[in-house]
Amino acid sequence: MGPEIILVMIAGGALFFYWNAARDAAEHAERLGRNACDAAGVIWLDQTVHAHGIRVRRGDDGKLGFERSFRFEYSHDGIDRHIGRLVLRGRRLVSFIGPVRPSVSEFPPRTPLS
């Protein structure tokens, strides 16, 4: 077996590892997007997420890894369309913009200024 074959096998293994990690991240993002829509009581449109970007970032442990961005669409009434975004660093969700459950927050009473 020549050195060319070994290099091709290494490249093939690296490509398979990258594809497998990207597929796993997309499936994880899909679950997160669907769960967020269910929790907020909105309609998750198109039943999928779309890869939006990828970059190399350092994790909390200082190791290099991929940070993948995804987007998805949701609707409140089936007519309007809104875009949600989420960012995964590895399998950890680091950013989310999308539907939230409506809630009312109470503000503390204002105190007069002296």
PDB file of C-alpha atoms in Angstrom:
ATOM      1  CA  MET A   1       0.000   0.000   0.000  1.00  0.00           C
ATOM      2  CA  GLY A   2       1.533   3.287  -1.118  1.00  0.00           C
ATOM      3  CA  PRO A   3       1.537   6.574   0.781  1.00  0.00           C
ATOM      4  CA  GLU A   4      -1.092   7.967  -1.631  1.00  0.00           C
ATOM      5  CA  ILE A   5      -3.613   5.393  -0.500  1.00  0.00           C
ATOM      6  CA  ILE A   6      -2.966   6.204   3.151  1.00  0.00           C
ATOM      7  CA  LEU A   7      -3.465   9.938   2.479  1.00  0.00           C
ATOM      8  CA  VAL A   8      -6.715   9.234   0.621  1.00  0.00           C
ATOM      9  CA  MET A   9      -7.939   7.087   3.527  1.00  0.00           C
ATOM     10  CA  ILE A  10      -7.059   9.830   6.051  1.00  0.00           C
ATOM     11  CA  ALA A  11      -8.828  12.462   3.931  1.00  0.00           C
ATOM     12  CA  GLY A  12     -11.848  10.194   3.534  1.00  0.00           C
ATOM     13  CA  GLY A  13     -11.991   9.604   7.283  1.00  0.00           C
ATOM     14  CA  ALA A  14     -11.749  13.340   7.993  1.00  0.00           C
ATOM     15  CA  LEU A  15     -14.537  14.098   5.514  1.00  0.00           C
ATOM     16  CA  PHE A  16     -16.746  11.401   7.034  1.00  0.00           C
ATOM     17  CA  PHE A  17     -16.100  12.768  10.540  1.00  0.00           C
ATOM     18  CA  TYR A  18     -16.958  16.320   9.421  1.00  0.00           C
ATOM     19  CA  TRP A  19     -20.151  15.201   7.608  1.00  0.00           C
ATOM     20  CA  ASN A  20     -21.255  13.091  10.568  1.00  0.00           C
ATOM     21  CA  ALA A  21     -20.687  15.949  13.059  1.00  0.00           C
ATOM     22  CA  ALA A  22     -22.538  18.413  10.789  1.00  0.00           C
ATOM     23  CA  ARG A  23     -25.504  16.036  10.448  1.00  0.00           C
ATOM     24  CA  ASP A  24     -25.622  15.495  14.226  1.00  0.00           C
ATOM     25  CA  ALA A  25     -25.550  19.266  14.850  1.00  0.00           C
ATOM     26  CA  ALA A  26     -28.381  19.833  12.338  1.00  0.00           C
ATOM     27  CA  GLU A  27     -30.531  17.136  13.971  1.00  0.00           C
ATOM     28  CA  HIS A  28     -29.870  18.645  17.412  1.00  0.00           C
ATOM     29  CA  ALA A  29     -30.738  22.143  16.131  1.00  0.00           C
ATOM     30  CA  GLU A  30     -33.919  20.746  14.613  1.00  0.00           C
ATOM     31  CA  ARG A  31     -35.001  19.302  17.976  1.00  0.00           C
ATOM     32  CA  LEU A  32     -34.218  22.586  19.745  1.00  0.00           C
ATOM     33  CA  GLY A  33     -36.164  24.646  17.191  1.00  0.00           C
ATOM     34  CA  ARG A  34     -39.160  22.317  17.286  1.00  0.00           C
ATOM     35  CA  ASN A  35     -39.191  22.262  21.093  1.00  0.00           C
ATOM     36  CA  ALA A  36     -38.971  26.070  21.276  1.00  0.00           C
ATOM     37  CA  CYS A  37     -41.925  26.407  18.906  1.00  0.00           C
ATOM     38  CA  ASP A  38     -43.958  23.869  20.886  1.00  0.00           C
ATOM     39  CA  ALA A  39     -43.175  25.635  24.163  1.00  0.00           C
ATOM     40  CA  ALA A  40     -44.146  29.033  22.717  1.00  0.00           C
ATOM     41  CA  GLY A  41     -47.337  27.691  21.141  1.00  0.00           C
ATOM     42  CA  VAL A  42     -46.400  28.678  17.579  1.00  0.00           C
ATOM     43  CA  ILE A  43     -46.294  26.708  14.323  1.00  0.00           C
ATOM     44  CA  TRP A  44     -42.903  25.395  13.248  1.00  0.00           C
ATOM     45  CA  LEU A  45     -42.802  25.916   9.470  1.00  0.00           C
ATOM     46  CA  ASP A  46     -41.083  23.729   6.867  1.00  0.00           C
ATOM     47  CA  GLN A  47     -40.247  21.107   9.539  1.00  0.00           C
ATOM     48  CA  THR A  48     -36.516  21.758   9.235  1.00  0.00           C
ATOM     49  CA  VAL A  49     -33.602  24.039  10.056  1.00  0.00           C
ATOM     50  CA  HIS A  50     -31.199  25.526   7.535  1.00  0.00           C
ATOM     51  CA  ALA A  51     -27.453  25.738   8.124  1.00  0.00           C
ATOM     52  CA  HIS A  52     -26.606  29.412   8.031  1.00  0.00           C
ATOM     53  CA  GLY A  53     -22.908  29.523   8.833  1.00  0.00           C
ATOM     54  CA  ILE A  54     -19.942  27.808  10.410  1.00  0.00           C
ATOM     55  CA  ARG A  55     -16.777  29.121  12.015  1.00  0.00           C
ATOM     56  CA  VAL A  56     -13.973  27.892  14.212  1.00  0.00           C
ATOM     57  CA  ARG A  57     -14.207  29.101  17.826  1.00  0.00           C
ATOM     58  CA  ARG A  58     -12.588  28.255  21.139  1.00  0.00           C
ATOM     59  CA  GLY A  59     -14.829  26.511  23.617  1.00  0.00           C
ATOM     60  CA  ASP A  60     -14.986  27.150  27.350  1.00  0.00           C
ATOM     61  CA  ASP A  61     -12.236  24.558  27.775  1.00  0.00           C
ATOM     62  CA  GLY A  62      -9.961  26.454  25.357  1.00  0.00           C
ATOM     63  CA  LYS A  63     -10.101  23.814  22.614  1.00  0.00           C
ATOM     64  CA  LEU A  64     -10.905  24.714  19.035  1.00  0.00           C
ATOM     65  CA  GLY A  65     -14.205  23.521  17.666  1.00  0.00           C
ATOM     66  CA  PHE A  66     -16.945  24.430  15.232  1.00  0.00           C
ATOM     67  CA  GLU A  67     -19.676  26.932  15.955  1.00  0.00           C
ATOM     68  CA  ARG A  68     -22.629  26.321  13.641  1.00  0.00           C
ATOM     69  CA  SER A  69     -25.489  28.750  12.979  1.00  0.00           C
ATOM     70  CA  PHE A  70     -28.946  27.599  11.931  1.00  0.00           C
ATOM     71  CA  ARG A  71     -32.170  29.344  11.069  1.00  0.00           C
ATOM     72  CA  PHE A  72     -35.764  28.184  11.029  1.00  0.00           C
ATOM     73  CA  GLU A  73     -39.140  29.731  10.388  1.00  0.00           C
ATOM     74  CA  TYR A  74     -42.224  29.849  12.576  1.00  0.00           C
ATOM     75  CA  SER A  75     -45.680  31.398  12.484  1.00  0.00           C
ATOM     76  CA  HIS A  76     -48.176  32.589  15.062  1.00  0.00           C
ATOM     77  CA  ASP A  77     -51.251  32.029  12.885  1.00  0.00           C
ATOM     78  CA  GLY A  78     -50.107  30.081   9.826  1.00  0.00           C
ATOM     79  CA  ILE A  79     -50.073  33.205   7.640  1.00  0.00           C
ATOM     80  CA  ASP A  80     -47.186  35.266   8.990  1.00  0.00           C
ATOM     81  CA  ARG A  81     -43.587  34.038   8.857  1.00  0.00           C
ATOM     82  CA  HIS A  82     -40.858  34.830  11.347  1.00  0.00           C
ATOM     83  CA  ILE A  83     -37.224  33.742  11.325  1.00  0.00           C
ATOM     84  CA  GLY A  84     -35.628  32.135  14.346  1.00  0.00           C
ATOM     85  CA  ARG A  85     -31.895  31.652  14.747  1.00  0.00           C
ATOM     86  CA  LEU A  86     -29.803  29.445  16.960  1.00  0.00           C
ATOM     87  CA  VAL A  87     -26.090  28.888  17.356  1.00  0.00           C
ATOM     88  CA  LEU A  88     -24.502  25.656  18.568  1.00  0.00           C
ATOM     89  CA  ARG A  89     -20.933  25.337  19.782  1.00  0.00           C
ATOM     90  CA  GLY A  90     -20.482  21.601  19.617  1.00  0.00           C
ATOM     91  CA  ARG A  91     -23.802  20.372  21.026  1.00  0.00           C
ATOM     92  CA  ARG A  92     -24.216  23.329  23.389  1.00  0.00           C
ATOM     93  CA  LEU A  93     -26.727  26.058  22.558  1.00  0.00           C
ATOM     94  CA  VAL A  94     -24.921  29.405  22.890  1.00  0.00           C
ATOM     95  CA  SER A  95     -27.432  31.760  21.242  1.00  0.00           C
ATOM     96  CA  PHE A  96     -31.153  31.671  20.484  1.00  0.00           C
ATOM     97  CA  ILE A  97     -33.437  34.190  18.830  1.00  0.00           C
ATOM     98  CA  GLY A  98     -36.952  32.973  18.222  1.00  0.00           C
ATOM     99  CA  PRO A  99     -40.376  32.365  19.670  1.00  0.00           C
ATOM    100  CA  VAL A 100     -40.899  32.671  23.381  1.00  0.00           C
ATOM    101  CA  ARG A 101     -43.898  32.009  25.538  1.00  0.00           C
ATOM    102  CA  PRO A 102     -45.746  35.272  26.113  1.00  0.00           C
ATOM    103  CA  SER A 103     -45.625  36.413  29.717  1.00  0.00           C
ATOM    104  CA  VAL A 104     -46.366  39.470  31.790  1.00  0.00           C
ATOM    105  CA  SER A 105     -43.667  40.894  33.993  1.00  0.00           C
ATOM    106  CA  GLU A 106     -44.389  43.035  36.977  1.00  0.00           C
ATOM    107  CA  PHE A 107     -42.259  46.086  37.438  1.00  0.00           C
ATOM    108  CA  PRO A 108     -41.413  47.281  40.922  1.00  0.00           C
ATOM    109  CA  PRO A 109     -43.218  50.450  41.959  1.00  0.00           C
ATOM    110  CA  ARG A 110     -41.377  53.647  41.184  1.00  0.00           C
ATOM    111  CA  THR A 111     -40.010  55.564  44.096  1.00  0.00           C
ATOM    112  CA  PRO A 112     -40.070  59.343  43.923  1.00  0.00           C
ATOM    113  CA  LEU A 113     -36.732  61.004  43.413  1.00  0.00           C
ATOM    114  CA  SER A 114     -35.632  63.247  46.239  1.00  0.00           C
TER     115      SER A 114
END
